[in-house]
Short mmCIF file of C-alpha atoms in Angstrom, two decimals:
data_model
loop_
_atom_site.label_atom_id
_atom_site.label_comp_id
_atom_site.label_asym_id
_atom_site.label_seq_id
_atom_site.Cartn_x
_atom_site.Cartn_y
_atom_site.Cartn_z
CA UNK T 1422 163.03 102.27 69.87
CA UNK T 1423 164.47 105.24 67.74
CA UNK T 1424 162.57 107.84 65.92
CA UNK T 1425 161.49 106.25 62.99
CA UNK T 1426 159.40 104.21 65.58
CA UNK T 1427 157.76 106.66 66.60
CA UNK T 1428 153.75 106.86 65.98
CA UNK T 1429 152.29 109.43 64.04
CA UNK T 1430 151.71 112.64 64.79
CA UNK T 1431 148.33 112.58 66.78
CA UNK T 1432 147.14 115.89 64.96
CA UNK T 1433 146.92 114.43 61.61
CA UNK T 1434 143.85 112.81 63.11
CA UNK T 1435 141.92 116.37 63.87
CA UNK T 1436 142.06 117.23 60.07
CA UNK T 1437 138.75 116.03 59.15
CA UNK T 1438 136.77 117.75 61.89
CA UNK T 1439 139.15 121.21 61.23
CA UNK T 1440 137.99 121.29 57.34
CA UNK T 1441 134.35 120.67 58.58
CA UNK T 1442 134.60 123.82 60.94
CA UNK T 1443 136.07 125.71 58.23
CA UNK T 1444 132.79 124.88 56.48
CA UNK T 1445 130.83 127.46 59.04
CA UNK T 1446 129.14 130.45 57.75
CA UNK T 1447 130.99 132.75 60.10
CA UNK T 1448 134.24 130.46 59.79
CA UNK T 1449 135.96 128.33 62.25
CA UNK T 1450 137.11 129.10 65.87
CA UNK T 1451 140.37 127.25 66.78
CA UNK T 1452 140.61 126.05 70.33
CA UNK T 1453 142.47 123.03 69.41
CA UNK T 1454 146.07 124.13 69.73
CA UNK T 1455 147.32 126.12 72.69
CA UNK T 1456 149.60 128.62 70.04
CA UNK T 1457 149.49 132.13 70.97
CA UNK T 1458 147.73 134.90 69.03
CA UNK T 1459 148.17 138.06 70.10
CA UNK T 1460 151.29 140.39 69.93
CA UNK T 1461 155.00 139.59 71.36
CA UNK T 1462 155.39 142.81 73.44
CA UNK T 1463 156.74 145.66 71.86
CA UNK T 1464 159.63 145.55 74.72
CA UNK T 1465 160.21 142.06 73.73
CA UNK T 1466 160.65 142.42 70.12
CA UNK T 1467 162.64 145.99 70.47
CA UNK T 1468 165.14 143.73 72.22
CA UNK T 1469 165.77 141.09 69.73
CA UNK T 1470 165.97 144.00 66.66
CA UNK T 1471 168.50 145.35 68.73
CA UNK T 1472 170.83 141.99 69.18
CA UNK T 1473 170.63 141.14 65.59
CA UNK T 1474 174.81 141.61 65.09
CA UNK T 1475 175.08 137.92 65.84
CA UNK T 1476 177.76 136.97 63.88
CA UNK T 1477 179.82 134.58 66.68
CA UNK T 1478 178.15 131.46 67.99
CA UNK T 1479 175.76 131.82 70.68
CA UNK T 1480 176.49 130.46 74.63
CA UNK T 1481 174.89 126.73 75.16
CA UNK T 1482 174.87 128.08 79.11
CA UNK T 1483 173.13 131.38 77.96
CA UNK T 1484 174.74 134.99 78.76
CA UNK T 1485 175.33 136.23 82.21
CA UNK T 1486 173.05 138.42 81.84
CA UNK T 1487 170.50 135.89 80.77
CA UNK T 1488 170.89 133.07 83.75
CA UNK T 1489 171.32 136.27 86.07
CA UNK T 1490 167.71 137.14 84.67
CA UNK T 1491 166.71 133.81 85.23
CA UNK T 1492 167.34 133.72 88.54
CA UNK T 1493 165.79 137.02 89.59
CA UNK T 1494 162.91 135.91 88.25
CA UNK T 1495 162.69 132.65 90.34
CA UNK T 1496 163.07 134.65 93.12
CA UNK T 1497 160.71 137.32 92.33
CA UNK T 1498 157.78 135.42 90.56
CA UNK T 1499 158.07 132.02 91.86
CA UNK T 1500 159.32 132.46 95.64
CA UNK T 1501 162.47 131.03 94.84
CA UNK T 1502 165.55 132.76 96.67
CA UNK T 1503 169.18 132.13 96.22
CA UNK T 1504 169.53 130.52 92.54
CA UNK T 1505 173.08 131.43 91.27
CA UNK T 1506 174.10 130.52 87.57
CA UNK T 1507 174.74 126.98 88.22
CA UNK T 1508 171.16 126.59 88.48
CA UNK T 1509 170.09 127.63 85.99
CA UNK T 1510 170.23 126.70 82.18
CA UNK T 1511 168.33 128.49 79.17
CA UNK T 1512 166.81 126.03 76.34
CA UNK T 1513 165.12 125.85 72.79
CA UNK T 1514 162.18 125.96 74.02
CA UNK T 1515 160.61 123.49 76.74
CA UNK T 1516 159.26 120.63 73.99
CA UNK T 1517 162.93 119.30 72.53
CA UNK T 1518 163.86 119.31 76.72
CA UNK T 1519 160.98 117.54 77.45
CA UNK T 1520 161.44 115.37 74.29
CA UNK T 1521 165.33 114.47 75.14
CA UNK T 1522 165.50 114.78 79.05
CA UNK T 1523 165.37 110.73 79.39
CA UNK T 1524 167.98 110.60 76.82
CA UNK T 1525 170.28 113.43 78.30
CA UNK T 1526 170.10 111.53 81.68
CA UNK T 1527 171.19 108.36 79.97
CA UNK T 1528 167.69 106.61 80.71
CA UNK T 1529 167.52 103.85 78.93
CA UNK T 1530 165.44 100.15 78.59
CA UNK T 1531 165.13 98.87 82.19
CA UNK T 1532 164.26 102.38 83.69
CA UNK T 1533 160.75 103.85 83.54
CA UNK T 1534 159.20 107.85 83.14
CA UNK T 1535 156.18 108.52 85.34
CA UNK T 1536 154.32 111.69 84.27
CA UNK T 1537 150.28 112.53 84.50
CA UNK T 1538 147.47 110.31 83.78
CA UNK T 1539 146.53 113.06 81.70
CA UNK T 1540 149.07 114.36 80.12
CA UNK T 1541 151.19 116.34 77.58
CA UNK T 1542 152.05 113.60 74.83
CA UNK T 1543 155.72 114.38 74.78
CA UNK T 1544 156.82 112.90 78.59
CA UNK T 1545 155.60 109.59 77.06
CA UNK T 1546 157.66 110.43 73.52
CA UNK T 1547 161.03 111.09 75.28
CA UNK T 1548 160.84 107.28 77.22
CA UNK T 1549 159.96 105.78 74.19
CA UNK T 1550 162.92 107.61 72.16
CA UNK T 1551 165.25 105.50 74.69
CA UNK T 1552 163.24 102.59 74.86
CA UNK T 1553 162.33 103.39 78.92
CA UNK T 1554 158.98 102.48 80.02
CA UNK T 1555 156.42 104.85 79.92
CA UNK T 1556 154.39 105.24 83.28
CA UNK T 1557 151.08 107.21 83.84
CA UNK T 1558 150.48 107.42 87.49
CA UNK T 1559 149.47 110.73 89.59
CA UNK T 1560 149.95 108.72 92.84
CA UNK T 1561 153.50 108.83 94.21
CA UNK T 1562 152.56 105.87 96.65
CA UNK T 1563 152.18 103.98 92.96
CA UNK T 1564 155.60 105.39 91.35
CA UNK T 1565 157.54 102.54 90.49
CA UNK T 1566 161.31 101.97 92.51
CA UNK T 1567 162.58 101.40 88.95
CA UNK T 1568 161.35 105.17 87.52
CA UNK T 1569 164.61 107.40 86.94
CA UNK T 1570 162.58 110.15 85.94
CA UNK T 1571 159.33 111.85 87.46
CA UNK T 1572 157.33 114.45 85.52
CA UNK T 1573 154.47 116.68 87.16
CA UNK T 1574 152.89 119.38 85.48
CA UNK T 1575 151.22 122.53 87.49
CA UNK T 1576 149.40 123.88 86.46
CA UNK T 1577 148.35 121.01 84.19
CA UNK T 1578 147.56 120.18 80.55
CA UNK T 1579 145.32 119.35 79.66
CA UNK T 1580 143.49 119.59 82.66
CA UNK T 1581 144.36 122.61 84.10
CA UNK T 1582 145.44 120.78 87.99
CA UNK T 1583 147.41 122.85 90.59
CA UNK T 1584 149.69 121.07 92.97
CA UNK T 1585 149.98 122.69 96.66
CA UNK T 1586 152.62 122.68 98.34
CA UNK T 1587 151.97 119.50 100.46
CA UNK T 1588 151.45 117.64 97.04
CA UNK T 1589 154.88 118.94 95.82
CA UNK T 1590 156.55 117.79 99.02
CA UNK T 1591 155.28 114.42 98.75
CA UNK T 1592 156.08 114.24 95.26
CA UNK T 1593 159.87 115.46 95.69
CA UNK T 1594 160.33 112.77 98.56
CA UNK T 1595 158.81 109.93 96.60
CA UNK T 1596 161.36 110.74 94.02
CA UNK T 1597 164.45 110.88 96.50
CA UNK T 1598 163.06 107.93 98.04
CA UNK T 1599 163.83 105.82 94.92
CA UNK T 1600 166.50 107.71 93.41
CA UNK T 1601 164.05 109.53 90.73
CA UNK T 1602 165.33 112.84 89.09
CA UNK T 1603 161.82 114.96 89.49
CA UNK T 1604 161.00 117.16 87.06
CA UNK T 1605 158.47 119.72 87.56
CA UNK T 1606 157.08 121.60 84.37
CA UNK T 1607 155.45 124.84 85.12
CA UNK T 1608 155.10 126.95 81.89
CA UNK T 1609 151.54 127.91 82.96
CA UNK T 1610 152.18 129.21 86.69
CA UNK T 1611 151.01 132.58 86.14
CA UNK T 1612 147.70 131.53 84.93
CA UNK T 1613 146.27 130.58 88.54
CA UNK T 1614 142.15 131.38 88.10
CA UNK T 1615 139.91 129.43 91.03
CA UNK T 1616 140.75 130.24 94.61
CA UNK T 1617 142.87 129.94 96.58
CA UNK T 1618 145.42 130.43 93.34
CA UNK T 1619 143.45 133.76 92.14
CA UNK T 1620 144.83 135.84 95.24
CA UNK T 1621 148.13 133.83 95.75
CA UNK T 1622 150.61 132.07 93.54
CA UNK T 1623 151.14 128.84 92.17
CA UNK T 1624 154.20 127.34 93.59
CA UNK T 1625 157.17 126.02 92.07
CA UNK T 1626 158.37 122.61 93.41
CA UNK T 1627 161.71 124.65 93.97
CA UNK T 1628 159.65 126.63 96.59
CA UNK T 1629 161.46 126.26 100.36
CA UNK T 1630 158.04 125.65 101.45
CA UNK T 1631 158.81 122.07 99.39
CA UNK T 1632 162.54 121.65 98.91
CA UNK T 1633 163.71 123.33 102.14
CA UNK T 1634 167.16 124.55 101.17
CA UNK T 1635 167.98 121.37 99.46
CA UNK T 1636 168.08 120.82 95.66
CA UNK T 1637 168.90 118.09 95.05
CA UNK T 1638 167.34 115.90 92.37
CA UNK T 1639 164.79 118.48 91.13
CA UNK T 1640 164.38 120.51 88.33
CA UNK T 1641 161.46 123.22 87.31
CA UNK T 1642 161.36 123.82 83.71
CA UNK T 1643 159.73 126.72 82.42
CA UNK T 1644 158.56 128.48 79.16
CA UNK T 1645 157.94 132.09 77.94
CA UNK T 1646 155.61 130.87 74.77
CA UNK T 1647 152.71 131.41 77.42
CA UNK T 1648 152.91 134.62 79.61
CA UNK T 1649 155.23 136.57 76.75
CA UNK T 1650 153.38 135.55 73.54
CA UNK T 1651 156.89 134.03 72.66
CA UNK T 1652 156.21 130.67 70.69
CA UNK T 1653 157.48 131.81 67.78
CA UNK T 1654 160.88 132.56 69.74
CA UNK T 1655 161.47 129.04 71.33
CA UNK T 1656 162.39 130.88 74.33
CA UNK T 1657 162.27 128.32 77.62
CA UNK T 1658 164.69 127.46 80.83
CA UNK T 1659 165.19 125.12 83.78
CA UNK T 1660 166.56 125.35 86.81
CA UNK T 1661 167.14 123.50 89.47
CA UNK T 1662 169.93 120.97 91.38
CA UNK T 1663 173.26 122.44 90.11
CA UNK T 1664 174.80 118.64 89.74
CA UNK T 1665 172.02 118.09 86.79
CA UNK T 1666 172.45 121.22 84.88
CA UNK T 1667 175.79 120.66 84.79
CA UNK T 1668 175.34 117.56 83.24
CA UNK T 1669 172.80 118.89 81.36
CA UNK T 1670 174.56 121.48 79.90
CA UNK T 1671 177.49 118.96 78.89
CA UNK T 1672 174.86 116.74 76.60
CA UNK T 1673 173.80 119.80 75.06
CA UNK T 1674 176.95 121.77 74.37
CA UNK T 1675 177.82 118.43 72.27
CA UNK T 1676 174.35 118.37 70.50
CA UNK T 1677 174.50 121.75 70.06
CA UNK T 1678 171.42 123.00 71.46
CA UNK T 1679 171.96 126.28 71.70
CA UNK T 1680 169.20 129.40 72.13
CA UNK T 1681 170.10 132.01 69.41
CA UNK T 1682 171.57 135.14 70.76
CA UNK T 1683 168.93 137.64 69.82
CA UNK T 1684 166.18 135.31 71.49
CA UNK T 1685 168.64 135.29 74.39
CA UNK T 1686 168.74 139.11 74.94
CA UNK T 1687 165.27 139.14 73.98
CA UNK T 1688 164.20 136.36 76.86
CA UNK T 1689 166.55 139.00 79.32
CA UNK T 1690 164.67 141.45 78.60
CA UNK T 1691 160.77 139.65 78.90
CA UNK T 1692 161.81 138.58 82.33
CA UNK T 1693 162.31 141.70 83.65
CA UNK T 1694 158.83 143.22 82.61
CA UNK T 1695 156.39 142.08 84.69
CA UNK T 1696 154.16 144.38 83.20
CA UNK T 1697 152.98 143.15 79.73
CA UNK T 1698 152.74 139.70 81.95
CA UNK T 1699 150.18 140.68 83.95
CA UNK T 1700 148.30 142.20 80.43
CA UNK T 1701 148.16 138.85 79.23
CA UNK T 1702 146.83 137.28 82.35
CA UNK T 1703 144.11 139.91 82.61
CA UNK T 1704 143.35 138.98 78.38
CA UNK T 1705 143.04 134.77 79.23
CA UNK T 1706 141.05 135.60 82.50
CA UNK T 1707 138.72 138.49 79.91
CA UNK T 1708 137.82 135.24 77.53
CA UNK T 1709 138.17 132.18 79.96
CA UNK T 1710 135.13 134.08 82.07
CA UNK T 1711 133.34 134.44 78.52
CA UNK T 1712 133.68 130.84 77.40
CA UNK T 1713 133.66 128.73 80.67
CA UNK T 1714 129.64 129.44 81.21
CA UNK T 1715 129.08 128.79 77.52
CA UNK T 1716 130.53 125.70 77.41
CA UNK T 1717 128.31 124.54 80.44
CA UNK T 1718 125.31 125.79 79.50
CA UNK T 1719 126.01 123.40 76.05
CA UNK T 1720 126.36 120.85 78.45
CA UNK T 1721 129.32 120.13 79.50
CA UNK T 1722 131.20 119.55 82.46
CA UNK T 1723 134.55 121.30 83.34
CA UNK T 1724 136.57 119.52 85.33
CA UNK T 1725 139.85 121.22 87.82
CA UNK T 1726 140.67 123.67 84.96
CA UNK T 1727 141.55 125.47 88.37
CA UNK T 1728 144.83 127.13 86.12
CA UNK T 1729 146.57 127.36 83.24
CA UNK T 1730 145.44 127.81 79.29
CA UNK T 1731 142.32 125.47 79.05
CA UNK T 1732 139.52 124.25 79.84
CA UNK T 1733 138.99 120.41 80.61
CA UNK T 1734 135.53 119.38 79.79
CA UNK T 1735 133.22 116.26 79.19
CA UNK T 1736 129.53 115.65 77.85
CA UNK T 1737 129.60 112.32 79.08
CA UNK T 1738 130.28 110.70 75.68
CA UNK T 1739 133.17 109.98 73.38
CA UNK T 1740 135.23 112.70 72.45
CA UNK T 1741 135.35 112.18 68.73
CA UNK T 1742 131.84 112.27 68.90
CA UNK T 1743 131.89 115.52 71.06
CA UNK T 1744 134.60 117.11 68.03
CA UNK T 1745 131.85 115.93 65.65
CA UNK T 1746 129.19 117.88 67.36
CA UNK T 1747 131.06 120.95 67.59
CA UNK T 1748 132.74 120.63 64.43
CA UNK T 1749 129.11 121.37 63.05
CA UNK T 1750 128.81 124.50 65.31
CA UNK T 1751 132.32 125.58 63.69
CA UNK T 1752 134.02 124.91 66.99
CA UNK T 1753 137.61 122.73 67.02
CA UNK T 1754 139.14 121.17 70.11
CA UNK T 1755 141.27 118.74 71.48
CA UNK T 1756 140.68 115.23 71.61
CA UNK T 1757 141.43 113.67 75.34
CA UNK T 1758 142.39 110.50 73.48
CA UNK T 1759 145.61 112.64 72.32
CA UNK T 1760 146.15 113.01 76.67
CA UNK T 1761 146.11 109.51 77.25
CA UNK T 1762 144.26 106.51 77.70
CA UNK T 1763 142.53 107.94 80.93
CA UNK T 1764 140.39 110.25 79.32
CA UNK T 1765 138.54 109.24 76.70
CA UNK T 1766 135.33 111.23 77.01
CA UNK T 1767 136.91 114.97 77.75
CA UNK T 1768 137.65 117.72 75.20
CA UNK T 1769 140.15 120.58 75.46
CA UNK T 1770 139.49 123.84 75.10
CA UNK T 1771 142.17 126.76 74.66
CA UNK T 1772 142.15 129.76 75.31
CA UNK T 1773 144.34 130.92 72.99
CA UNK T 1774 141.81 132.74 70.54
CA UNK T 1775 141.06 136.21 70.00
CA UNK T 1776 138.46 138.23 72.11
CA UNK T 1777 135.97 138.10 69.05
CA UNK T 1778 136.31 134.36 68.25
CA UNK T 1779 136.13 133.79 71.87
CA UNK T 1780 133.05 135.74 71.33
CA UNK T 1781 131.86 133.55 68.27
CA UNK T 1782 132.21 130.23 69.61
CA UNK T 1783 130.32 131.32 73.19
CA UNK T 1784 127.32 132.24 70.97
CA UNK T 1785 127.24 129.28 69.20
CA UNK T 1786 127.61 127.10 71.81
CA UNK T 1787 124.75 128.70 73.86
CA UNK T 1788 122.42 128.99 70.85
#
């Protein structure tokens, strides 16, 4: 299968009901799309005005100072000690790794991808791209022996799931135990929100408390887009066992897959301010508490949504039917169909709107 196989993109589909919420007297309120709205911190963008003199060709490995940044980080946010450069590897973004991973490991047919029953649509893209088999399975018991590439995702979209520890563990020594690459994507581990992950933090499967001291076929991927308001930047890294970056780093110095230099210094620079992090939890937690009870009291019930950007939630029906109802309250969401086949009767909601529309759509949904 190449790319001209590929189906179309799911989106398209959402049109209809988007033009219909448009339609509202007080306009629409997007919740469909997890983009970010609000401002790229003033640190942030101060940074990338200042590396603008970019006239030689950016590093494919990222600066020193960058994959030194990277690995401070790990250690400081994630409870991750001892990551040198060799663990660590900056990309364009998480979505083209997440897209090309099977192909950069030389997956191929024969082999199979696990990721989440529900899930972000691009795990099952990249198998298909290299004609691997697609596998939706949160059960490591169930993983196949012939899967050569794991994904988990904690927290989870669309569903918001956090993995413990224990569930890590078991996942990282399923994966050894067939000679599975696991990787763990994590770009919403600062959004933590029901106990115990409100007082403590969401672990990385790179924790010691999962991997011990050994690294060895595991890699955490991680993104800025969320906790810097950096989408626009395509600002994301992995890290991980040293033997697969390398290799890693090798497919994509050929395919040239290189972060530009000013979002390199910029991405230094976000990951040593904690600060304006911790202002855009407190933002997501402001209008998640707003629009959680809303949504319920319209009738619907949230399921784990225990972390991360959205809120998983089912009336009990069809979820074209559920866009169709609150397409006439002005209200847009995601489809679960676009998650999976698992899921056909839950909506997502982001929280990725401002504090009035956040505002709007809880009124209309209670009234």
């Amino acid at each position: 299968m190449g790319v001209a196989d590929l189906a179309d993109y799911p989106w398209d589909a959402v049109a209809p009901y988007a033009e219909r919420a448009r339609r509202h007297p007080d306009g629409i309120v997007d919740l469909s799309i997890g983009s970010p709205v609000d401002p790229t911190p003033q640190v942030i963008a101060e940074a990338l005005a200042d590396a603008t003199d970019a006239h030689a060709y950016p590093q494919t490995a990222g600066t020193p100072a960058l994959r030194e940044a990277i690995a401070e980080w790990y250690h400081r946010r994630r409870g991750v000690p001892g990551l040198s450069a060799a663990n660590v590897l900056p990309t364009v973004g998480s979505k083209e790794l997440v897209a090309l991973l099977p192909l950069l490991l030389g997956l191929g047919p024969g082999d199979a991808v696990v990721h989440p029953r529900a899930a972000y649509p691009t795990y099952e893209v990249g198998a298909r791209l290299v004609g691997a088999e697609p596998v939706a399975s949160d059960d490591p018991s169930s993983w196949p022996a012939h899967a050569r590439l794991i994904w988990i995702n904690s927290p989870g979209n669309p569903d918001g799931r956090v993995l413990s520890t224990d569930e890590l563990a078991d996942a990282v020594a399923r994966a050894r135990e067939i000679g599975a690459v696991l990787a763990s994507d994590e770009c919403y581990a600062e959004l933590g929100w029901d106990a115990p992950w409100d007082q403590q933090p969401v672990p990385s499967v790179l924790d010691p408390a999962v991997v011990g001291d050994d690294l060895t076929g595991v890699l955490s991927v991680y993104s800025l887009s969320k906790q810097s308001n950096l989408a626009g930047y395509r600002a994301a890294f992995l890290a991980g066992d040293p033997a697969i970056v390398e290799r890693l780093l090798t497919g994509r110095k050929h395919l040239g897959l290189m972060p530009p230099a000013p979002v390199q210094r910029a991405m230094t620079v976000a990951l040593g301010d904690d600060e304006h992090v911790a202002a855009q939890r407190e933002r997501y937690a402001r209008r998640r508490a707003v629009l959680k009870p809303a949504i319920e009291a319209a009738g619907f019930t949230i399921d784990r949504s225990e972390g991360g950007l959205y809120l998983w939630a089912t009336e009990g029906r069809d979820a074209w039917e559920s866009l169709d109802r609150l397409a006439d309250l002005g209200i847009l969401v995601g489809p679960g169909h676009f998650y999976g086949t698992h899921f056909p009767q839950h909506v997502r909601f982001s929280l990725t709107a401002t504090d009035e529309r956040i505002a709007a759509a809880a009124e209309r949904l209670r009234a």
